Coordinates of C-alpha atoms and ligand atoms in Angstrom, one line a residue:
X287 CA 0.0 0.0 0.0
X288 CA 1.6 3.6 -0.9
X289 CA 0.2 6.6 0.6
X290 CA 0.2 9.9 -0.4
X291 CA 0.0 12.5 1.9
X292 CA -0.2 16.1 1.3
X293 CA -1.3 19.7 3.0
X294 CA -5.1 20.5 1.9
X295 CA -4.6 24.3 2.6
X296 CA -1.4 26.6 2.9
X297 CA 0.9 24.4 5.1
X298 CA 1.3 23.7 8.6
X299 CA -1.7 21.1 8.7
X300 CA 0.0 19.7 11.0
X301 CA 1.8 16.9 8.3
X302 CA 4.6 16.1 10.4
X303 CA 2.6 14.5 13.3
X304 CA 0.3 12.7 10.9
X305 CA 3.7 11.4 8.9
X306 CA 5.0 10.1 12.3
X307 CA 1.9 8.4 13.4
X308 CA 1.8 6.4 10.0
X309 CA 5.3 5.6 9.4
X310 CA 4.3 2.9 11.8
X311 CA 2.3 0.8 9.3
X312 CA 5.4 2.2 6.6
X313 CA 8.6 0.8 5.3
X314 CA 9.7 3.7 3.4
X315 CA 8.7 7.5 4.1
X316 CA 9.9 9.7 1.2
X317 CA 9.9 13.7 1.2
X318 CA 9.1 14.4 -2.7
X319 CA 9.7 18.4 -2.9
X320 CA 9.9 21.5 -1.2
X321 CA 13.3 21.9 1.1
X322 CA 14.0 23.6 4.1
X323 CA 11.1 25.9 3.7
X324 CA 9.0 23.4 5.2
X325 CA 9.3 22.6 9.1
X326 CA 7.2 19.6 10.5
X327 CA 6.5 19.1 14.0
X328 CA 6.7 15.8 15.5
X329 CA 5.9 15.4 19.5
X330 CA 6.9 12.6 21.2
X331 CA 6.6 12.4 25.2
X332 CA 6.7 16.0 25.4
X333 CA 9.5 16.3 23.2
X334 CA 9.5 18.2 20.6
X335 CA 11.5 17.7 17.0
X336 CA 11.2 20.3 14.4
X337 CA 12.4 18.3 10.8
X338 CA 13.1 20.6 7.6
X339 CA 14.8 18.4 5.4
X340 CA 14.6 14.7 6.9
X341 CA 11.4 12.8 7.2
X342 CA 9.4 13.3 9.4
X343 CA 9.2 9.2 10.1
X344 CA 13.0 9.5 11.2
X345 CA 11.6 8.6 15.3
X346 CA 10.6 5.2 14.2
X347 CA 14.0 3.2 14.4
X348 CA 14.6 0.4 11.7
X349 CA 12.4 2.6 8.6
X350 CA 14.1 3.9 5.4
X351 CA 13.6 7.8 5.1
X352 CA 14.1 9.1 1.8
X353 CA 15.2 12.4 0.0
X354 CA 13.9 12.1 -3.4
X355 CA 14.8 13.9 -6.5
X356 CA 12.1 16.5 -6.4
X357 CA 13.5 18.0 -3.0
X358 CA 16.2 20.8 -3.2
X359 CA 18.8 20.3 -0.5
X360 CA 20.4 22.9 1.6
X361 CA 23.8 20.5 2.5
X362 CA 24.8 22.8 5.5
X363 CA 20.7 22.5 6.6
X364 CA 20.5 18.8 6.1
X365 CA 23.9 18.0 8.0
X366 CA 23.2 19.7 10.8
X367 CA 19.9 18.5 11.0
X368 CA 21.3 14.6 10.6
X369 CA 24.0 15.5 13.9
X370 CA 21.0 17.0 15.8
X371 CA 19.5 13.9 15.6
X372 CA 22.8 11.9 16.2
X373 CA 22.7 13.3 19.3
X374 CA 19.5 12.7 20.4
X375 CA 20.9 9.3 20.3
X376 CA 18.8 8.2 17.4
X377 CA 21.0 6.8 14.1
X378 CA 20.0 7.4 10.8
X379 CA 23.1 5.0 9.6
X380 CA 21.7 2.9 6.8
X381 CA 18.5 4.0 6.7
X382 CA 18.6 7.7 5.3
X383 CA 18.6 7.7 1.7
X384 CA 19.4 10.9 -0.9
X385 CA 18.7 10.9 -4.0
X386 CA 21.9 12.3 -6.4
X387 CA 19.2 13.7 -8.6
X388 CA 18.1 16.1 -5.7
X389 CA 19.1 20.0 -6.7
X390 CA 21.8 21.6 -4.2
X391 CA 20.6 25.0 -2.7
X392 CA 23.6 27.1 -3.4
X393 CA 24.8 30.0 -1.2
X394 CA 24.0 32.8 -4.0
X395 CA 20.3 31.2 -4.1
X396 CA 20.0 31.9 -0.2
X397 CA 20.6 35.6 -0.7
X398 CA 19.0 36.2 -4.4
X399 CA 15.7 34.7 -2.5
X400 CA 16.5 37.8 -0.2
X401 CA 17.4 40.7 -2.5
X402 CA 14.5 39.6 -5.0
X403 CA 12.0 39.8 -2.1
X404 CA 13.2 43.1 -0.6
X405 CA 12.8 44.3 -4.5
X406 CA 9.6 43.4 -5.0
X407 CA 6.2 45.2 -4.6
X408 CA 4.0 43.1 -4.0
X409 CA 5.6 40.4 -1.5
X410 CA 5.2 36.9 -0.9
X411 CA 6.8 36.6 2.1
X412 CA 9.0 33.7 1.3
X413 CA 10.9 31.4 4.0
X414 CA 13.8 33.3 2.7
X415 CA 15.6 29.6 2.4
X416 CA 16.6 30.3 -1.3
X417 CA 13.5 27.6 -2.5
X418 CA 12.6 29.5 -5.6
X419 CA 16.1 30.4 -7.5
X420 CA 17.4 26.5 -6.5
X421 CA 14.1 25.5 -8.5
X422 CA 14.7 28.3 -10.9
X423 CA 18.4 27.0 -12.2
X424 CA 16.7 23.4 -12.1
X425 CA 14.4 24.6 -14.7
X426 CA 16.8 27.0 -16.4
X427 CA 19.4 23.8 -16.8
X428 CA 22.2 25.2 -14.6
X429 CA 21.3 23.6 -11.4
X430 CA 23.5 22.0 -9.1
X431 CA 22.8 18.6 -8.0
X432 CA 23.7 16.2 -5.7
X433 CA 25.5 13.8 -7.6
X434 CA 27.8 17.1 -8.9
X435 CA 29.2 17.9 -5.4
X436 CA 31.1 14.3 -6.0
X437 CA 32.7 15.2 -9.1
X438 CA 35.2 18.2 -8.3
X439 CA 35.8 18.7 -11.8
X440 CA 32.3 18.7 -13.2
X441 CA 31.4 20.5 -9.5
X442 CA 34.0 23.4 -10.3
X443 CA 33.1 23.5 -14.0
X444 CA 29.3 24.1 -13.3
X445 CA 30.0 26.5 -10.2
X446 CA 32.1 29.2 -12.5
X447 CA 29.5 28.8 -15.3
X448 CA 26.8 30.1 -12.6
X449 CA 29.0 32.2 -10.9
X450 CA 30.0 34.2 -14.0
X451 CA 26.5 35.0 -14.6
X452 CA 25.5 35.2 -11.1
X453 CA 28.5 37.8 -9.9
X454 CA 27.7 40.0 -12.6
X455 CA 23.2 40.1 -12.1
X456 CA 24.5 40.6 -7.7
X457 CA 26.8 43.7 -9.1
X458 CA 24.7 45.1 -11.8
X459 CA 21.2 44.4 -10.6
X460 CA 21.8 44.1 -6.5
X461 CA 24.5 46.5 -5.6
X462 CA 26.1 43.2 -3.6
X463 CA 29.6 42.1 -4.1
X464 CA 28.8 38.6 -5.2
X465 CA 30.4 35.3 -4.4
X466 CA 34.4 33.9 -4.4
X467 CA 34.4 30.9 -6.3
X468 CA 36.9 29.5 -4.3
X469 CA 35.0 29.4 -0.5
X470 CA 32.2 28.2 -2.3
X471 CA 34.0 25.1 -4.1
X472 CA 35.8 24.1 -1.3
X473 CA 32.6 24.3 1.2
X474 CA 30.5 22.3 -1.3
X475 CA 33.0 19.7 -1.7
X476 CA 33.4 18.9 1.7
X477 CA 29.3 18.8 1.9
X478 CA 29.7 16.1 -0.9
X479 CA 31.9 14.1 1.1
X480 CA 30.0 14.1 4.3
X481 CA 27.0 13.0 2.4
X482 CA 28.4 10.5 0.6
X483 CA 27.8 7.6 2.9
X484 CA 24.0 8.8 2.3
X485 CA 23.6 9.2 -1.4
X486 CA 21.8 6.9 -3.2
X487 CA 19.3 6.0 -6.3
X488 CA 16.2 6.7 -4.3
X489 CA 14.3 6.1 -7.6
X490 CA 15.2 2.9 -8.4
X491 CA 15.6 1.6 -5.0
X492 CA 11.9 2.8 -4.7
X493 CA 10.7 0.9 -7.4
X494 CA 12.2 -2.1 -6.2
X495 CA 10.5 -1.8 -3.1
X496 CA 7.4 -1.6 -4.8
X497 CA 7.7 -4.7 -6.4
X498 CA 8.7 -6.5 -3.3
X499 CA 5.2 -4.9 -1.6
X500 CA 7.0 -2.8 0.7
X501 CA 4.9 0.1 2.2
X502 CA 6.1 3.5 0.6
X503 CA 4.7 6.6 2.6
X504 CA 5.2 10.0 0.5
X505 CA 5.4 12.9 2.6
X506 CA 4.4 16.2 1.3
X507 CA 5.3 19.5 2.0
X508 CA 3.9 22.7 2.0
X509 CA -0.2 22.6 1.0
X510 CA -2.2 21.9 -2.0
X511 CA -3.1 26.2 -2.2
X512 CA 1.2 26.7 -2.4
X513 CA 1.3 24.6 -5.2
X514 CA 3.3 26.1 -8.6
X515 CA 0.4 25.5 -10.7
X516 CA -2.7 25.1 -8.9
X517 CA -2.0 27.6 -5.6
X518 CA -2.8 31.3 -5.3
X519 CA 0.0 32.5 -8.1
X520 CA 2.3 34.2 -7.4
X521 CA 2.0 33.9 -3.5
X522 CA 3.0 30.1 -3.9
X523 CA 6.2 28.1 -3.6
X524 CA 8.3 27.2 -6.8
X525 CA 7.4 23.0 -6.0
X526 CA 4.6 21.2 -7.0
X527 CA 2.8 20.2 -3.5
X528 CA -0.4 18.3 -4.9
X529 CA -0.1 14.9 -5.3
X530 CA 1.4 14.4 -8.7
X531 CA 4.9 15.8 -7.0
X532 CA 4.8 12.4 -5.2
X533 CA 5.8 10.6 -8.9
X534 CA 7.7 13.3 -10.4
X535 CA 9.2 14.0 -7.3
X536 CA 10.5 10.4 -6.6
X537 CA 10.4 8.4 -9.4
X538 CA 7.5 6.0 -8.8
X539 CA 5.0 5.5 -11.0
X540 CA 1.4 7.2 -10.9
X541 CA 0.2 3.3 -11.2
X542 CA 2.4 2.7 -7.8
X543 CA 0.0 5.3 -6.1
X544 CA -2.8 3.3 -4.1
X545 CA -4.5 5.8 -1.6
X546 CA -3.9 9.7 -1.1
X547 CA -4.3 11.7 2.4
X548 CA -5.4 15.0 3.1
X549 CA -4.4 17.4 6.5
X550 CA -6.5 19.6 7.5
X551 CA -6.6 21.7 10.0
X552 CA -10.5 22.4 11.4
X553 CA -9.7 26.2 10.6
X554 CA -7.1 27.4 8.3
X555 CA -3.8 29.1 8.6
X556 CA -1.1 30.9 6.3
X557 CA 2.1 32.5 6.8
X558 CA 3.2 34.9 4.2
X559 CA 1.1 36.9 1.9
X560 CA -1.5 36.7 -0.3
X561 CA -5.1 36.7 -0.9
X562 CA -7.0 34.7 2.5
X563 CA -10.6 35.2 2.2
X564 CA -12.0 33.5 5.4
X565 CA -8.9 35.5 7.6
X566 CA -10.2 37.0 10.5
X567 CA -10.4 40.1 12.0
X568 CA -7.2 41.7 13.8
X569 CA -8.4 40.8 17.7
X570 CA -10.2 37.6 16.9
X571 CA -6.8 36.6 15.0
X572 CA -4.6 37.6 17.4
X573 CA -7.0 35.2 19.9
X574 CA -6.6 32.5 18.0
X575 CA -2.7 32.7 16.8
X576 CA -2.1 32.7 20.7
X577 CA -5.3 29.8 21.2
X578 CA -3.5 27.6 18.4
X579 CA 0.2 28.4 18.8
X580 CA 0.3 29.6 15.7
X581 CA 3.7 30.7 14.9
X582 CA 6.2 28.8 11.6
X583 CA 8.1 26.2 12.9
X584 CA 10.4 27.0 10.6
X585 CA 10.6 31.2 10.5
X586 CA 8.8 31.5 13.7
X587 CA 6.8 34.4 12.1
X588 CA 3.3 34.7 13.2
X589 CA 0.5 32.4 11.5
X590 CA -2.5 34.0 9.9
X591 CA -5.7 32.4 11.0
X592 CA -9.1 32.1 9.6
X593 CA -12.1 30.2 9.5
X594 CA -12.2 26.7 8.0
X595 CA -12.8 27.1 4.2
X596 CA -15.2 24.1 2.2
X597 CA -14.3 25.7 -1.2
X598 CA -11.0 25.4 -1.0
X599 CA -10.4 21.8 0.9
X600 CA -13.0 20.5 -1.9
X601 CA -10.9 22.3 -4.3
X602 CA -7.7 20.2 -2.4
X603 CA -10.3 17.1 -2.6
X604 CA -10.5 17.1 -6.3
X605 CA -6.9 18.2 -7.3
X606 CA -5.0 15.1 -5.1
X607 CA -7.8 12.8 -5.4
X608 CA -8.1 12.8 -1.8
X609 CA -9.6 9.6 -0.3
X610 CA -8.7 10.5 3.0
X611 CA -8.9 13.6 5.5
X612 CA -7.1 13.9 8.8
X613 CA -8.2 17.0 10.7
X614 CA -5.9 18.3 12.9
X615 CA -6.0 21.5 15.9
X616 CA -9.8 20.3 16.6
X617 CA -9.0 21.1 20.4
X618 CA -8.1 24.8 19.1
X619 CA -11.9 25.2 18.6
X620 CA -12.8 24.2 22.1
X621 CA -14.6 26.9 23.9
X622 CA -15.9 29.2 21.1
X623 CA -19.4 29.9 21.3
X624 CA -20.0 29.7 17.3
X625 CA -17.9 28.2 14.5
X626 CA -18.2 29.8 11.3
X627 CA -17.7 27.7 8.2
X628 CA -17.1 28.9 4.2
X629 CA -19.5 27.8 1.9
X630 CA -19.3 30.0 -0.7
X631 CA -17.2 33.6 -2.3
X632 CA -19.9 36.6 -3.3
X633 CA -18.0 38.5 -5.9
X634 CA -20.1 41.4 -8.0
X635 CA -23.3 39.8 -6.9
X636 CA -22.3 36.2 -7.8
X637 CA -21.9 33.4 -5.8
X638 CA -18.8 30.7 -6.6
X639 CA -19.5 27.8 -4.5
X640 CA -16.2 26.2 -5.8
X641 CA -12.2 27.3 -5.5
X642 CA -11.1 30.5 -8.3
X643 CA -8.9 30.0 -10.5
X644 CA -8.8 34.4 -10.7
X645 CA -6.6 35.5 -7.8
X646 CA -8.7 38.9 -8.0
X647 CA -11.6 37.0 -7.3
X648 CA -10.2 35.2 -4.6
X649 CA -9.0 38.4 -3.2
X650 CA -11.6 40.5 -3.6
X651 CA -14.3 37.9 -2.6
X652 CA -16.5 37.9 0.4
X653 CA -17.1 34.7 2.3
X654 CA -20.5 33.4 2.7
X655 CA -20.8 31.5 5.9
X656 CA -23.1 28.8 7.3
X657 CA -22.8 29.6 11.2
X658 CA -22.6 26.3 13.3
X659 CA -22.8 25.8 17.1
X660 CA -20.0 25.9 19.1
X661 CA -19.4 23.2 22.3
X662 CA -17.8 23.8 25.5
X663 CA -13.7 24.2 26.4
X664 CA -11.4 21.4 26.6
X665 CA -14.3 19.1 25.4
X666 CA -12.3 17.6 22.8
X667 CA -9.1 16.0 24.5
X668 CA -10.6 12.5 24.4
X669 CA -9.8 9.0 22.9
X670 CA -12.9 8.2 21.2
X671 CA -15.4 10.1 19.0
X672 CA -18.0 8.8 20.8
X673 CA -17.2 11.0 23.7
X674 CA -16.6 14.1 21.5
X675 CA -19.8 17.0 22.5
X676 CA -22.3 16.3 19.8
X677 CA -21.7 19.9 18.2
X678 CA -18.4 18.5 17.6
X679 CA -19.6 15.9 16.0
X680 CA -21.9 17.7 13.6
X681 CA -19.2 19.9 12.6
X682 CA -17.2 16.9 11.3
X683 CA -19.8 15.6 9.4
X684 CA -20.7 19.1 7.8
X685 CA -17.3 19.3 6.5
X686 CA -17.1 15.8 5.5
X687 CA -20.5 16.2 3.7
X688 CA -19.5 19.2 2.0
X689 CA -16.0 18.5 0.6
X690 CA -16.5 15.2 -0.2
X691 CA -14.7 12.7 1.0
X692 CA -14.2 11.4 4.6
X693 CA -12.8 12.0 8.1
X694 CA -10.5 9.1 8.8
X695 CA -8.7 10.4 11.9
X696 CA -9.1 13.7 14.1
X697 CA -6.0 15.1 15.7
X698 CA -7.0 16.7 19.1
X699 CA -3.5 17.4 20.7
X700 CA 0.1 17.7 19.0
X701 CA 1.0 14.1 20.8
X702 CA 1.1 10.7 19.0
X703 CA -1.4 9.7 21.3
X704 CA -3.8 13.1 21.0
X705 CA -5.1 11.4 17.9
X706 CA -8.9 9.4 17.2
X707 CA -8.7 7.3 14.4
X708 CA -12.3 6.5 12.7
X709 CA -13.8 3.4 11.1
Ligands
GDP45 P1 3.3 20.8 9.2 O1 4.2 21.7 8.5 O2 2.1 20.5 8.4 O3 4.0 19.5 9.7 O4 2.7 21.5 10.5 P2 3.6 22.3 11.6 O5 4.4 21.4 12.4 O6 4.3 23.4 10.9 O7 2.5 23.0 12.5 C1 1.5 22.2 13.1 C2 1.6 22.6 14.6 O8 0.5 22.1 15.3 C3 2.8 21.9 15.3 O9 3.2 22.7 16.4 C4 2.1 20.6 15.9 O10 2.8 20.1 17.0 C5 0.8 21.1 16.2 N1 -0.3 20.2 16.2 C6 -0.5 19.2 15.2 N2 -1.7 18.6 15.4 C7 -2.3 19.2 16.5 C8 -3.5 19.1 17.2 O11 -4.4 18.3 16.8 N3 -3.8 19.9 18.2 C9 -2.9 20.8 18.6 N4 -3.2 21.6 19.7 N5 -1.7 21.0 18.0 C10 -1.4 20.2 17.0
IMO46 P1 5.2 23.2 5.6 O1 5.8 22.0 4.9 C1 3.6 27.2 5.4 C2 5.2 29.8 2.2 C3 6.0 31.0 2.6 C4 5.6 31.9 1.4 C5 5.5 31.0 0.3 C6 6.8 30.9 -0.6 O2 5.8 23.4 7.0 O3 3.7 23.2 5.6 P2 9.2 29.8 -0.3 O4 10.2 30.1 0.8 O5 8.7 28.4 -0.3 O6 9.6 30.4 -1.6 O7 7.9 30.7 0.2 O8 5.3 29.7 0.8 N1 5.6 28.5 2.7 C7 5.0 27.8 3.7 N2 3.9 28.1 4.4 N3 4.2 26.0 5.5 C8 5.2 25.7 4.8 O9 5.8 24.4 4.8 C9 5.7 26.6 3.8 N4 6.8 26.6 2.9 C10 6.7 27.7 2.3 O10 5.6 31.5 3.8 O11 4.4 32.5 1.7
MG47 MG1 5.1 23.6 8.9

């Protein structure tokens, strides 16, 4: 059984908790795309692990965590990362597999992902992480990868190529002195070398599982409303976070792909910019960024929260082919006295009762919202839905009803255990 699982909003559904709970019933766990942009919480016993880079199935001693082609590595990110976790005394020897296909983030994309941002006018508000030119150079045919930093010759060959061009766009366009060729080969070599004893052909080694029935779980990153294509363009990554990243981004098969999971949260978040129709108001968002913990675990900049959106997790619904939805932070609604729900954008008199594709439209709309009872505080910390308050319950099934497809587990608590799964 492969599984794909991917974000049904903008990120931070709370992936990384889900990915740890089913690594359990895994073999493989494979991150597909994205890079150190994403952060993924994992709680175990109180302890908390924060993973950018590795997967987020790492705890579980004994499974094979991969870094597939579609990911863009930050070597200094990933390394330090890997000793962290050395020193928690959990080993990764053996069982952490990079893919040589995998783009290198380069020090000159780090900062280009800076000057570009300060230069534009309208923001996105990246992670800063240097995501979007490492993906740029991959599409432009001048990226770095993996298997490079292993030949110094090729390595050196392809870093003065982008350097020449590079220098003269920090000078000209930048006013920034650009980057010595020769810190930067050295560094990058010695990243190759220190990787070495974890590179490996993901792909194939992939496929192979596959045919031996092995359990492959594909972790996504980022959410379905980032996406490169199908998110709210431009304020989107440069990676494609729906489900077809899983193949692209690994180098299994569409026909490999048995059953594909949806996170939720049961309201929605974003960090960054763009258009956020259901956002609330300054106080009430304040309340519940505080309520929810909402901060990145990755830039620690404040979330933006809103109400939980039907158009757009249907939208998610359709574009994954989502058989599954775990819905995460249900606790974080404990205590309100009414829970609004989005049903439907007015715009000019017009009602969309599905997802946009015009970002004016989506920025411009106003939500129309179906008001549902609230239940009391702390009511939904328990172990079974059975015991859930009724209104609870009612809420789940009005968002299962109306983005079709079904609640398979509700995460009520960032533990392993905080978690109800449903028949
Ligand atoms: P990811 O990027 O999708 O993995 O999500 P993040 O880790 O960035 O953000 C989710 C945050 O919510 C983390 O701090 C989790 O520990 C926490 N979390 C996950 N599920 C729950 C839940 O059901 N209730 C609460 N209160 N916190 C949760
Ligand atoms: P996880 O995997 C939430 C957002 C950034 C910015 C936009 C582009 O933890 O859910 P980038 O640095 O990727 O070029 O930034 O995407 N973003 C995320 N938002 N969760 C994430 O990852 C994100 N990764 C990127 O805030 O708006
Ligand atoms: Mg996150």
């Amino acid at each position: 059984m492969n599984t794909v699982l991917v974000g049904a909003q903008w990120g931070d559904e709370g992936k990384g908790k889900i990915i740890d709970i089913l690594t359990e019933h895994a073999d493989f766990v494979v991150r597909y795309q994205g890079g150190n942009n994403a952060g993924h919480t994992v709680v175990v016993k109180d302890k908390k692990y924060i993973f950018h880079l590795l997967p987020s199935g790492i705890l579980h001693p004994g499974k094979i965590c991969c870094i597939g082609n579609g990911v863009v590595i930050d070597p200094a990110v990933l390394l330090e990362e890997i000793s962290s976790l050395i020193d928690t005394g959990i080993s990764v020897k053996g069982r952490l597999k990079i893919s040589p296909l995998a783009h290198v983030i380069m020090p000159y994309h780090k900062i280009l992902d800076q000057l570009k941002e300060d230069k534009r006018a309208n923001k996105i508000g990246t992670t800063n992480r240097g995501i979007g030119p490492c993906y740029a150079d991959k599409i432009n045919r001048c990226g770095i990868r993996v298997v490079d930093l292993l030949n110094p010759k090729l390595f050196a060959y392809k870093l003065e190529d982008n350097l020449k061009e590079k220098n003269e766009i920090f000078k000209k366009v930048y006013h920034h002195p650009g980057f010595s060729y020769a810190q930067i080969r050295r560094q990058y070599l010695e990243f190759g070398k220190k990787l070495t004893p974890f590179i490996s052909p993901v792909h194939t080694e992939l496929q192979e599982a596959n045919r031996c029935g092995k359990n492959i779980l594909f972790e996504g990153a980022q959410g379905t409303f980032l996406d490169i294509d199908f998110g709210t363009y431009p304020f989107v990554t440069s990676s494609s976070t729906t489900a077809g990243g899983a193949c692209t981004g690994s180098g299994l098969s569409p026909a490999a792909m048995n059953k594909v999971i949806g996170v939720a949260k049961a309201y929605t978040t974003r960090v960054g910019e763009g258009p956020f129709p259901t956002e609330f108001d300054l106080t009430f968002g304040k309340f519940m960024r505080e309520k929810g913990k909402e901060f990145g675990a990755t830039t620690g900049r404040p979330r933006r929260c809103g109400w939980f959106d039907c158009l757009m997790v249907k939208e998610a619904v359709a574009l994954n082919g989502i058989t599954e939805i775990a819905l995460t932070k249900m606790d974080i609604l404990d205590g309100l006295k009414e829970i609004s729900v989005c049903m439907g954008y007015k715009y000019k008199g017009k009602i969309f009762k599905s997802f946009p594709a015009d970002l004016t439209v989506i920025k411009e709309a106003k939500p129309v919202y179906k008001k549902v009872a609230g239940w009391p505080g702390k009511s939904c910390r328990v172990n079974q839905l059975k015991d859930m308050p009724m209104q609870a319950r009612s809420y789940l099934k009005y968002i299962e009803d109306n983005v079709g497809a079904r609640i398979s587990l509700v995460s009520v608590g960032s533990g392993r255990e905080e978690t109800i799964f449903l028949d």
